[in-house]
PDB file of C-alpha atoms and ligand atoms in Angstrom:
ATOM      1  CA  UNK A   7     -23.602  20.129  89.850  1.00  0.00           C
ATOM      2  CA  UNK A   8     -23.936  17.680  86.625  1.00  0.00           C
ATOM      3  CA  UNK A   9     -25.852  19.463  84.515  1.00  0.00           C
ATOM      4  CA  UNK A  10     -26.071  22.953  85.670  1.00  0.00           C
ATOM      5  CA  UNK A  11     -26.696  25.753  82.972  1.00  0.00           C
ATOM      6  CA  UNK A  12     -28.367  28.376  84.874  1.00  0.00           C
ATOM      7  CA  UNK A  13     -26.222  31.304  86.093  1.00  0.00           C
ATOM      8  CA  UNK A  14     -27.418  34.320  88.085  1.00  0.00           C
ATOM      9  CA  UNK A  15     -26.058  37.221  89.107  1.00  0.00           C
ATOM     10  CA  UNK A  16     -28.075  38.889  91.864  1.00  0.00           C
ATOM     11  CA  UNK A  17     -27.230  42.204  93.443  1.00  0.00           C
ATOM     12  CA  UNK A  18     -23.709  41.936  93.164  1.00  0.00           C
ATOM     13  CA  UNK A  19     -21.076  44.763  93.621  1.00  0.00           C
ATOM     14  CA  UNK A  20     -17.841  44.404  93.362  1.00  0.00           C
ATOM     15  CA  UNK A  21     -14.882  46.970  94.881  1.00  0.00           C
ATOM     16  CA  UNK A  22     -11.222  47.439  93.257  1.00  0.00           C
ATOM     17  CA  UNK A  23      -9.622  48.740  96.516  1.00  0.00           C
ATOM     18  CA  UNK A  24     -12.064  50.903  97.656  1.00  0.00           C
ATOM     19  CA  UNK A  25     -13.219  52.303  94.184  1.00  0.00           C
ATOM     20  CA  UNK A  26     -16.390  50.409  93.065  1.00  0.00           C
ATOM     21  CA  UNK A  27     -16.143  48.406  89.662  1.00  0.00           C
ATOM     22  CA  UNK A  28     -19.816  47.214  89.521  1.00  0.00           C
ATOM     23  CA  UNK A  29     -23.034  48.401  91.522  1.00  0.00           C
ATOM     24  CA  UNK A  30     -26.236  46.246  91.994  1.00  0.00           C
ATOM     25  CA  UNK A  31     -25.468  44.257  89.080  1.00  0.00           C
ATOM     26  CA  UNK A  32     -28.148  41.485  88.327  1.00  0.00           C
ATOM     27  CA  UNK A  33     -28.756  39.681  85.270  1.00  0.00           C
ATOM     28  CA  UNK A  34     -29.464  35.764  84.639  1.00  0.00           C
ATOM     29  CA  UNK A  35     -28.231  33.541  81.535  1.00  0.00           C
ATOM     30  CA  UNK A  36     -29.484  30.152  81.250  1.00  0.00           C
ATOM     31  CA  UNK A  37     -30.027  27.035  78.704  1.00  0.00           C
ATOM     32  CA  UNK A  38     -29.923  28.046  75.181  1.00  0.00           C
ATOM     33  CA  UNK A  39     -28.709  31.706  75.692  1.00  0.00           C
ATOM     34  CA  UNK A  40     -25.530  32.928  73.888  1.00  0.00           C
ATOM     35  CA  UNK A  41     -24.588  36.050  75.696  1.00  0.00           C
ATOM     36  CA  UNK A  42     -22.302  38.989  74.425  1.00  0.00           C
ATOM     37  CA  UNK A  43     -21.116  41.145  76.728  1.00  0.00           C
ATOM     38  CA  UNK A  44     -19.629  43.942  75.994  1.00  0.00           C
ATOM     39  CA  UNK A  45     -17.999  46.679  77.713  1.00  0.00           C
ATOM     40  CA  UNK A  46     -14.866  49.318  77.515  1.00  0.00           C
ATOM     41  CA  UNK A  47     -11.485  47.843  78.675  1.00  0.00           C
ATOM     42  CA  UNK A  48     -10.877  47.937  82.767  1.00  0.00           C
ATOM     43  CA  UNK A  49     -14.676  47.562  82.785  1.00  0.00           C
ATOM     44  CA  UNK A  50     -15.333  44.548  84.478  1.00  0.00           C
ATOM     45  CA  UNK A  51     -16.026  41.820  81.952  1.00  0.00           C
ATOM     46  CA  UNK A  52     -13.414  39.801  83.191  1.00  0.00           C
ATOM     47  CA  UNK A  53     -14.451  39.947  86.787  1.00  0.00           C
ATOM     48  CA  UNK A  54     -17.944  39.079  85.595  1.00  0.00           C
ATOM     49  CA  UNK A  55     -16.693  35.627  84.089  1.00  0.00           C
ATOM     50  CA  UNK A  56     -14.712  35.100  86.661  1.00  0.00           C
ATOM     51  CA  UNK A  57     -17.615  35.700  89.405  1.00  0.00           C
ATOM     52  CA  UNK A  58     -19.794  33.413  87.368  1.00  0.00           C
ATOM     53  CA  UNK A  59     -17.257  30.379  86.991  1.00  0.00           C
ATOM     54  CA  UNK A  60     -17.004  30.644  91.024  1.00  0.00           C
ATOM     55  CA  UNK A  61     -13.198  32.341  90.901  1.00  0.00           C
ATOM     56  CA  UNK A  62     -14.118  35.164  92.149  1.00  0.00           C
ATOM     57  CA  UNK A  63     -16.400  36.368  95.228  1.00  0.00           C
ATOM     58  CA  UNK A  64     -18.374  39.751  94.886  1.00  0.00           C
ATOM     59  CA  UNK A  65     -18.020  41.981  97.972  1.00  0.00           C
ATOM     60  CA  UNK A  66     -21.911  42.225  98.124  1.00  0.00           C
ATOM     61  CA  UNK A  67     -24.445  40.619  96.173  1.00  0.00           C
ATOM     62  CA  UNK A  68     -24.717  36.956  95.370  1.00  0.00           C
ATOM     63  CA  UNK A  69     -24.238  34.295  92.680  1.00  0.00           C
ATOM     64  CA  UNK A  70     -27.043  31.713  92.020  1.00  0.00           C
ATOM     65  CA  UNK A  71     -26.112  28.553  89.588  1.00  0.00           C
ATOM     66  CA  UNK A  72     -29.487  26.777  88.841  1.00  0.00           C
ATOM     67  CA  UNK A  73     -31.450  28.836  91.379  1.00  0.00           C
ATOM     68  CA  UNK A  74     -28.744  28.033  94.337  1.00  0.00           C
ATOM     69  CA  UNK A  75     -26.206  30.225  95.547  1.00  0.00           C
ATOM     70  CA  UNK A  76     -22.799  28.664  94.392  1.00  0.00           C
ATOM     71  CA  UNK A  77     -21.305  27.996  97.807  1.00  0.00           C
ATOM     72  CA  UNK A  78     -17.990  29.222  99.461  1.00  0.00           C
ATOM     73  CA  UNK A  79     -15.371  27.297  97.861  1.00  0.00           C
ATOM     74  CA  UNK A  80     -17.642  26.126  95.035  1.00  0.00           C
ATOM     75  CA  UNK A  81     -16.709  26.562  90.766  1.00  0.00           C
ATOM     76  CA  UNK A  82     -18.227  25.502  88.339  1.00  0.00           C
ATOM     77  CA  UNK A  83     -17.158  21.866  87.266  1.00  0.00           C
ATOM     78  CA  UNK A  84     -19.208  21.541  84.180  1.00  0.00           C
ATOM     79  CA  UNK A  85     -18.138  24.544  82.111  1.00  0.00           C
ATOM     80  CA  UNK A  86     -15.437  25.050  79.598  1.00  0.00           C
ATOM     81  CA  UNK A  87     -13.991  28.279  80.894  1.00  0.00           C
ATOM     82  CA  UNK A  88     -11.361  31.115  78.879  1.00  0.00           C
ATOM     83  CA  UNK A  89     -10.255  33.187  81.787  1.00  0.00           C
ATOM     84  CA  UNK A  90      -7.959  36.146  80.052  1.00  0.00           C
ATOM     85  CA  UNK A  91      -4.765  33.819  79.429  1.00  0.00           C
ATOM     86  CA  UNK A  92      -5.275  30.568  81.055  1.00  0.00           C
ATOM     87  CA  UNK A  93      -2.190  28.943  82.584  1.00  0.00           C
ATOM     88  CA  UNK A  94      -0.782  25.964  80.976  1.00  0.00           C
ATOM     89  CA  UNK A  95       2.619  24.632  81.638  1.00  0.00           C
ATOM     90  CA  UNK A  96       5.425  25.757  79.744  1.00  0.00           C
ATOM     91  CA  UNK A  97       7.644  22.793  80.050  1.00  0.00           C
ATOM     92  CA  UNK A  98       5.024  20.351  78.989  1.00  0.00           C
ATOM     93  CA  UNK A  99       3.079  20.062  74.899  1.00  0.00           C
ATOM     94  CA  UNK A 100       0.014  21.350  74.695  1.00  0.00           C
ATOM     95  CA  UNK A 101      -1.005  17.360  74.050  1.00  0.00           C
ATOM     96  CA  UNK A 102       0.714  16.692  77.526  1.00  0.00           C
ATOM     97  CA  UNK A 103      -1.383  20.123  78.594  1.00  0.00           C
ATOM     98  CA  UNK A 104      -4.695  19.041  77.752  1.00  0.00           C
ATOM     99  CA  UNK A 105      -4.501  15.313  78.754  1.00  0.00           C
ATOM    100  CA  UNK A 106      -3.889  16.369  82.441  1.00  0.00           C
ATOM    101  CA  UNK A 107      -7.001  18.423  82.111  1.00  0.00           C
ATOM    102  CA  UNK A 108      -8.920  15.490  80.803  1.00  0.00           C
ATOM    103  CA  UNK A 109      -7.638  13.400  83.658  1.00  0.00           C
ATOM    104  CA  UNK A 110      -9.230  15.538  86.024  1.00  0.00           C
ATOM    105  CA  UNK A 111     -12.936  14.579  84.635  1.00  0.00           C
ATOM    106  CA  UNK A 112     -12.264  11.129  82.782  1.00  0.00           C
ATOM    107  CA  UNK A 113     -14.907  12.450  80.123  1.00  0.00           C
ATOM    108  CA  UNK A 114     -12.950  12.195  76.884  1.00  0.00           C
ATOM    109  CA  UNK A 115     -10.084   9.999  75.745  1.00  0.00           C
ATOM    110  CA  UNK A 116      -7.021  10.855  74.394  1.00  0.00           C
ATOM    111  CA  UNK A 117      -8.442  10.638  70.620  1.00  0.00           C
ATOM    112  CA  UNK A 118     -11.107  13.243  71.725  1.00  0.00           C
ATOM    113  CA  UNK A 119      -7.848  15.623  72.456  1.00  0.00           C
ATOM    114  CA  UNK A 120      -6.084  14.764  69.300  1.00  0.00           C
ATOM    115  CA  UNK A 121      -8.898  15.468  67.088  1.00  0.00           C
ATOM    116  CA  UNK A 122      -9.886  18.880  68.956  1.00  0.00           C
ATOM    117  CA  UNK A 123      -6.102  19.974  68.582  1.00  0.00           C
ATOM    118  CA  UNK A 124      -6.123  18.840  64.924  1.00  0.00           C
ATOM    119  CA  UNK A 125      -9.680  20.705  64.809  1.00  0.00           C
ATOM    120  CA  UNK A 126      -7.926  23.554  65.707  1.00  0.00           C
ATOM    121  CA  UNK A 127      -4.635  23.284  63.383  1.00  0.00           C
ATOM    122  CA  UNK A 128      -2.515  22.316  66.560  1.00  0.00           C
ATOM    123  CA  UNK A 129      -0.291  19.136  65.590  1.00  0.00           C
ATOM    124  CA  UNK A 130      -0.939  16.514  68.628  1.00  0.00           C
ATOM    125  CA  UNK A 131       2.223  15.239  67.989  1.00  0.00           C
ATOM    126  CA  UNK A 132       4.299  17.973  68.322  1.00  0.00           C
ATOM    127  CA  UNK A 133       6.541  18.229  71.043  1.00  0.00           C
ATOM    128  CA  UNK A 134       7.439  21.872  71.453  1.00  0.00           C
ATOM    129  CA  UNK A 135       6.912  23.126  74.320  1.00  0.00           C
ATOM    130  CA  UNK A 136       3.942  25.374  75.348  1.00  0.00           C
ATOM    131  CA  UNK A 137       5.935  28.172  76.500  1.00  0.00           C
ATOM    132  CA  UNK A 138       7.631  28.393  72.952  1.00  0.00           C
ATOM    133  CA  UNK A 139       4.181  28.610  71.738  1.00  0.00           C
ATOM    134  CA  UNK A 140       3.056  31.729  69.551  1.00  0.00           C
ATOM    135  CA  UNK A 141       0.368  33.779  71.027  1.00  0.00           C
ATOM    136  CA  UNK A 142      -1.959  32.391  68.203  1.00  0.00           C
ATOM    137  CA  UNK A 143      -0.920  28.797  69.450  1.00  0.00           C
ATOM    138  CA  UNK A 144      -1.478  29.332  72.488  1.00  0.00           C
ATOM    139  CA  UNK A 145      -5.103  30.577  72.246  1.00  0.00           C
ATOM    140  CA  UNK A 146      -5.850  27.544  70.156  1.00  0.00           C
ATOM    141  CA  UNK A 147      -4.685  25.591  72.967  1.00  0.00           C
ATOM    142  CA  UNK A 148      -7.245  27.556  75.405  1.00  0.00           C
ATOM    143  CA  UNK A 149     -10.108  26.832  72.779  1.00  0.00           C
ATOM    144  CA  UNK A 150      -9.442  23.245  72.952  1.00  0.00           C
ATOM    145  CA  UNK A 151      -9.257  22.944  76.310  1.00  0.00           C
ATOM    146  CA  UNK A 152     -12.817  25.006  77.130  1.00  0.00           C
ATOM    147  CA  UNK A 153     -14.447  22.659  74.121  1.00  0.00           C
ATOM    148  CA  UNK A 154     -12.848  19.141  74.524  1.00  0.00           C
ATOM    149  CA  UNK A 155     -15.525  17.822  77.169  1.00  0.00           C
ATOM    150  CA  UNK A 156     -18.312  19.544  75.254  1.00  0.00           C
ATOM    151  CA  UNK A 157     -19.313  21.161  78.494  1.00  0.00           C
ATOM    152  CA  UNK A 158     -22.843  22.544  79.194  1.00  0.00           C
ATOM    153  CA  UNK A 159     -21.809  26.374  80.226  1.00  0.00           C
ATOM    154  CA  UNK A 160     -19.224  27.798  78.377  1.00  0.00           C
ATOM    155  CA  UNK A 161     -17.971  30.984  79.335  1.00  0.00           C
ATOM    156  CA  UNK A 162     -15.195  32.433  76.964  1.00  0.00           C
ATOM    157  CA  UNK A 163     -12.723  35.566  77.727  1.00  0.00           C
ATOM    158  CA  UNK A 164     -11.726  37.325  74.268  1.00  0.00           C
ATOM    159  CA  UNK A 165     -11.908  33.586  72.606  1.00  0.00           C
ATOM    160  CA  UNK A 166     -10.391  35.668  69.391  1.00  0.00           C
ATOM    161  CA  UNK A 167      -7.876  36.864  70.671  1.00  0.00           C
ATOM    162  CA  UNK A 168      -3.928  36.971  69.008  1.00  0.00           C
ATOM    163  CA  UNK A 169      -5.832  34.442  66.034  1.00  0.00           C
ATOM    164  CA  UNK A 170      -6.128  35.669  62.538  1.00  0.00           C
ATOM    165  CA  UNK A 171      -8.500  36.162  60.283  1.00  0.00           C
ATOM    166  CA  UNK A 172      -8.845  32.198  59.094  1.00  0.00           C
ATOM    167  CA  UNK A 173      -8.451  30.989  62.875  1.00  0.00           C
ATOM    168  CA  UNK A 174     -11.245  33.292  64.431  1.00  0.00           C
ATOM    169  CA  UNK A 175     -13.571  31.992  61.586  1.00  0.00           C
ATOM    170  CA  UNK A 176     -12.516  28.467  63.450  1.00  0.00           C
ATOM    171  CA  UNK A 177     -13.643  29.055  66.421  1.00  0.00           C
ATOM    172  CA  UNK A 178     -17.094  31.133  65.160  1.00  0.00           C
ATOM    173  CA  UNK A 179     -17.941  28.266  63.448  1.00  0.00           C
ATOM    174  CA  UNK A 180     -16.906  25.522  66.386  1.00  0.00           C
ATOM    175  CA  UNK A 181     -19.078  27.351  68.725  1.00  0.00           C
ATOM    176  CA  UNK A 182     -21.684  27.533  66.550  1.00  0.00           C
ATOM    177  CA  UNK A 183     -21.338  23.613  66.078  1.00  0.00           C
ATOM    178  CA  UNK A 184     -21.635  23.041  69.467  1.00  0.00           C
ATOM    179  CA  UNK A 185     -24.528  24.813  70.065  1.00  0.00           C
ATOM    180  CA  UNK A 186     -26.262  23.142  66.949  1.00  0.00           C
ATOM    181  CA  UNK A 187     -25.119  19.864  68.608  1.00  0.00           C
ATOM    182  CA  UNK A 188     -26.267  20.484  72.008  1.00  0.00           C
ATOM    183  CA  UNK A 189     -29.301  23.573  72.074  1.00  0.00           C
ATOM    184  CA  UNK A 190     -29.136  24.042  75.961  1.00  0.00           C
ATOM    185  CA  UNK A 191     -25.661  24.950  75.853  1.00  0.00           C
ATOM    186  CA  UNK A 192     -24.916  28.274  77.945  1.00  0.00           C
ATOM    187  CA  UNK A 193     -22.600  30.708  76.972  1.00  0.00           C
ATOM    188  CA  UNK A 194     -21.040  34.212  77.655  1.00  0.00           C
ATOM    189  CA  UNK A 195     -18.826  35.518  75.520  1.00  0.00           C
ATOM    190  CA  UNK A 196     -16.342  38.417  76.146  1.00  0.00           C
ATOM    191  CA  UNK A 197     -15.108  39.510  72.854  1.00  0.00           C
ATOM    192  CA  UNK A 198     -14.717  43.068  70.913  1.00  0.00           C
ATOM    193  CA  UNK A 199     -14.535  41.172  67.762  1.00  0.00           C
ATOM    194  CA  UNK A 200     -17.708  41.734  65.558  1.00  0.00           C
ATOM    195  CA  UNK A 201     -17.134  37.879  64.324  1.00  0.00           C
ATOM    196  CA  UNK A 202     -18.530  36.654  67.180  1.00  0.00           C
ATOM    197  CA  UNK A 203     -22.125  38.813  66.064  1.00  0.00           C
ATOM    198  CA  UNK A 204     -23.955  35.147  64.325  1.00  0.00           C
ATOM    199  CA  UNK A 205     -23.858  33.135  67.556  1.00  0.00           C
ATOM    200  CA  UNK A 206     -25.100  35.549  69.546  1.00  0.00           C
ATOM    201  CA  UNK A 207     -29.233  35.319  70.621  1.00  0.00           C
ATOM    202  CA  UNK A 208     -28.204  38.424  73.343  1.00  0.00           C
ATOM    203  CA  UNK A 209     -26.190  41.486  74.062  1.00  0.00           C
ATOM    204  CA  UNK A 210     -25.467  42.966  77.250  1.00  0.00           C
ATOM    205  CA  UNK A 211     -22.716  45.713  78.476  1.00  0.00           C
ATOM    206  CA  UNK A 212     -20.835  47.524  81.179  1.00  0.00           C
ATOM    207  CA  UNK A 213     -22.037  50.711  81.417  1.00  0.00           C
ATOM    208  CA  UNK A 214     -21.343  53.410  84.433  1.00  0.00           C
ATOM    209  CA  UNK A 215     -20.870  50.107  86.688  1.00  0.00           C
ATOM    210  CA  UNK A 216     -24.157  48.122  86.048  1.00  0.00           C
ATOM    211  CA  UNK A 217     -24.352  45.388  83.158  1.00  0.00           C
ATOM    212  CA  UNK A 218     -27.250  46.860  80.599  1.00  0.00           C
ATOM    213  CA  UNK A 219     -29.059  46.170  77.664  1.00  0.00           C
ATOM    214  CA  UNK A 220     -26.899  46.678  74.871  1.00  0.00           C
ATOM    215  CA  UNK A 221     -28.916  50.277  72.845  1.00  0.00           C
ATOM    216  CA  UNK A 222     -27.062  49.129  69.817  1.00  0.00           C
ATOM    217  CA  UNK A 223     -28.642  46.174  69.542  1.00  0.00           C
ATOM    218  CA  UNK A 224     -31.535  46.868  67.472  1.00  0.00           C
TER     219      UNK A 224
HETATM  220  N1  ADP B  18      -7.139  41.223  91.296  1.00  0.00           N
HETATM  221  C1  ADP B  18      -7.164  42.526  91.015  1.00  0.00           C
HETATM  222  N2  ADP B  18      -6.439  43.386  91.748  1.00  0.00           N
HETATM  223  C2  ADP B  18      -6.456  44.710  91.476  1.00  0.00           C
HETATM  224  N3  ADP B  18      -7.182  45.238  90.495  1.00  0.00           N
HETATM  225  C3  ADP B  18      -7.928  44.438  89.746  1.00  0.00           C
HETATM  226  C4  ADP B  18      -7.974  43.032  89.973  1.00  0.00           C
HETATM  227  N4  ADP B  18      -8.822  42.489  89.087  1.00  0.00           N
HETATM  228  C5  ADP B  18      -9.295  43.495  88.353  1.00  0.00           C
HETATM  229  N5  ADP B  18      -8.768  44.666  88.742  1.00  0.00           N
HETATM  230  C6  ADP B  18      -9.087  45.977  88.188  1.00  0.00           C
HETATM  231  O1  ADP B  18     -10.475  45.999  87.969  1.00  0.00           O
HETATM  232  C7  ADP B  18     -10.767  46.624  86.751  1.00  0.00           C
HETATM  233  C8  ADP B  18     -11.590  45.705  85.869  1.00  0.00           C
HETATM  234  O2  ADP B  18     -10.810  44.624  85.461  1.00  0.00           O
HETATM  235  P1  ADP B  18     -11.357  43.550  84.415  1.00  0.00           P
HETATM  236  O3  ADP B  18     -12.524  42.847  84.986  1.00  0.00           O
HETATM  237  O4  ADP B  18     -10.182  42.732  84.039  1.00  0.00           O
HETATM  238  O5  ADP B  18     -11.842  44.473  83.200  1.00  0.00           O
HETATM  239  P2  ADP B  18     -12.067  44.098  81.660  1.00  0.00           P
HETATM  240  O6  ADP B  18     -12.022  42.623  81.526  1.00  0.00           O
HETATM  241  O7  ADP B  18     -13.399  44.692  81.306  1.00  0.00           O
HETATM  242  O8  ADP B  18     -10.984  44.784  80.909  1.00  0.00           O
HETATM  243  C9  ADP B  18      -9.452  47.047  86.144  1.00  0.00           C
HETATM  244  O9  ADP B  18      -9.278  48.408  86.435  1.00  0.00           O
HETATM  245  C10 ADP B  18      -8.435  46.201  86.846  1.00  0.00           C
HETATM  246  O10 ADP B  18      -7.228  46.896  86.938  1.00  0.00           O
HETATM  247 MG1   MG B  19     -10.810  41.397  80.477  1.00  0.00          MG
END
């Protein structure tokens, strides 16, 4: 699964107890595509990611990454992922965090992390603790880690969240970077932040349970 970048949702339907969250929903991102996707909160944009990084199963329906179906078991390896909060240990730096994610892959070096937490305005040096981390902090942290390995697919939960004004500029324009550095990237973002608007080449949202063309788009 090297270099997938194609990511299908086909038919899929997905049930919160018994109440149905999405219905029939199909829609396909691939190379080159940044996707927003939009939708009111408890809508399912989060179970969407999640379905398409392999972390989730739909009840019905399948998901296809480059034209297979990803297979019981399966994630994606190759994508920088922002699920809601990701998990980092507390007791550990953030430079400690993110060089026991970069062990997993052997892809970058520890320089590579230092300079993406410097990027970011994270000091790689200090040693406080994540979980005295500021909310801000922390989401820097969960940018680095989905960027470090310049992945193929990226797909982002609220990337701005808890950052101010200067910080979500950041990101907008580190995204935007990495697509200018590598075209083919894939990417979904979730986001209700308007900043996001210059990367974006489509817009999709969560409408009465099925993911639709954004009407505001044009
Ligand atoms: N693991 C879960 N267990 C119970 N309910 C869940 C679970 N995951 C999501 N939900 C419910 O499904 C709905 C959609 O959640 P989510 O995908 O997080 O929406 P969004 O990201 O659009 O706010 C919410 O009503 C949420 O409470
Ligand atoms: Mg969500």
């Amino acid at each position: 699964m090297g270099n997938l970048t194609t990511i299908e949702l086909r038919g899929v339907s997905v049930f919160v107890k018994k109440r149905p969250l999405l219905q029939d929903v199909s829609f396909l991102v691939g190379p080159g595509d940044v996707l927003w996707l939009k939708g009111p909160n408890g809508s399912g944009k989060s179970t969407v990611l999640k379905m398409m990084a392999g972390l989730q199963r739909p009840r019905e329906g399948t998901v296809m990454v480059d034209g297979q179906p990803l297979p019981p078991g399966r994630f994606l390896t190759n994508a920088g992922v922002i699920i809601n909060a990701p998990v980092f240990i507390g007791t550990l730096s953030g430079f400690a965090n993110l060089q026991l994610l970069a062990a997993i892959r052997h892809v970058i070096d520890d320089d590579t992390v230092r300079q993406w937490m410097s990027r970011l305005g994270l000091d790689p040096a200090e040693r406080m603790r994540v979980r005295q981390y500021s909310t801000g902090m922390n989401q820097k942290l969960a940018i680095a880690q989905a960027v470090m390995e310049s992945p193929v697919v990226l797909l982002l939960d609220e990337p701005l969240n808890g950052l101010d004004k200067a910080a979500k500029a950041l990101v907008v324009t580190i995204l935007a970077e990495m697509r200018q550095a590598r075209p083919d990237v894939t990417m979904v973002i979730v986001s209700h932040e308007d900043e996001v608007a210059p990367l974006v080449t489509r817009r999709l949202v969560i409408d009465g349970m099925q993911v639709v063309t954004d009407g505001s788009e044009r």
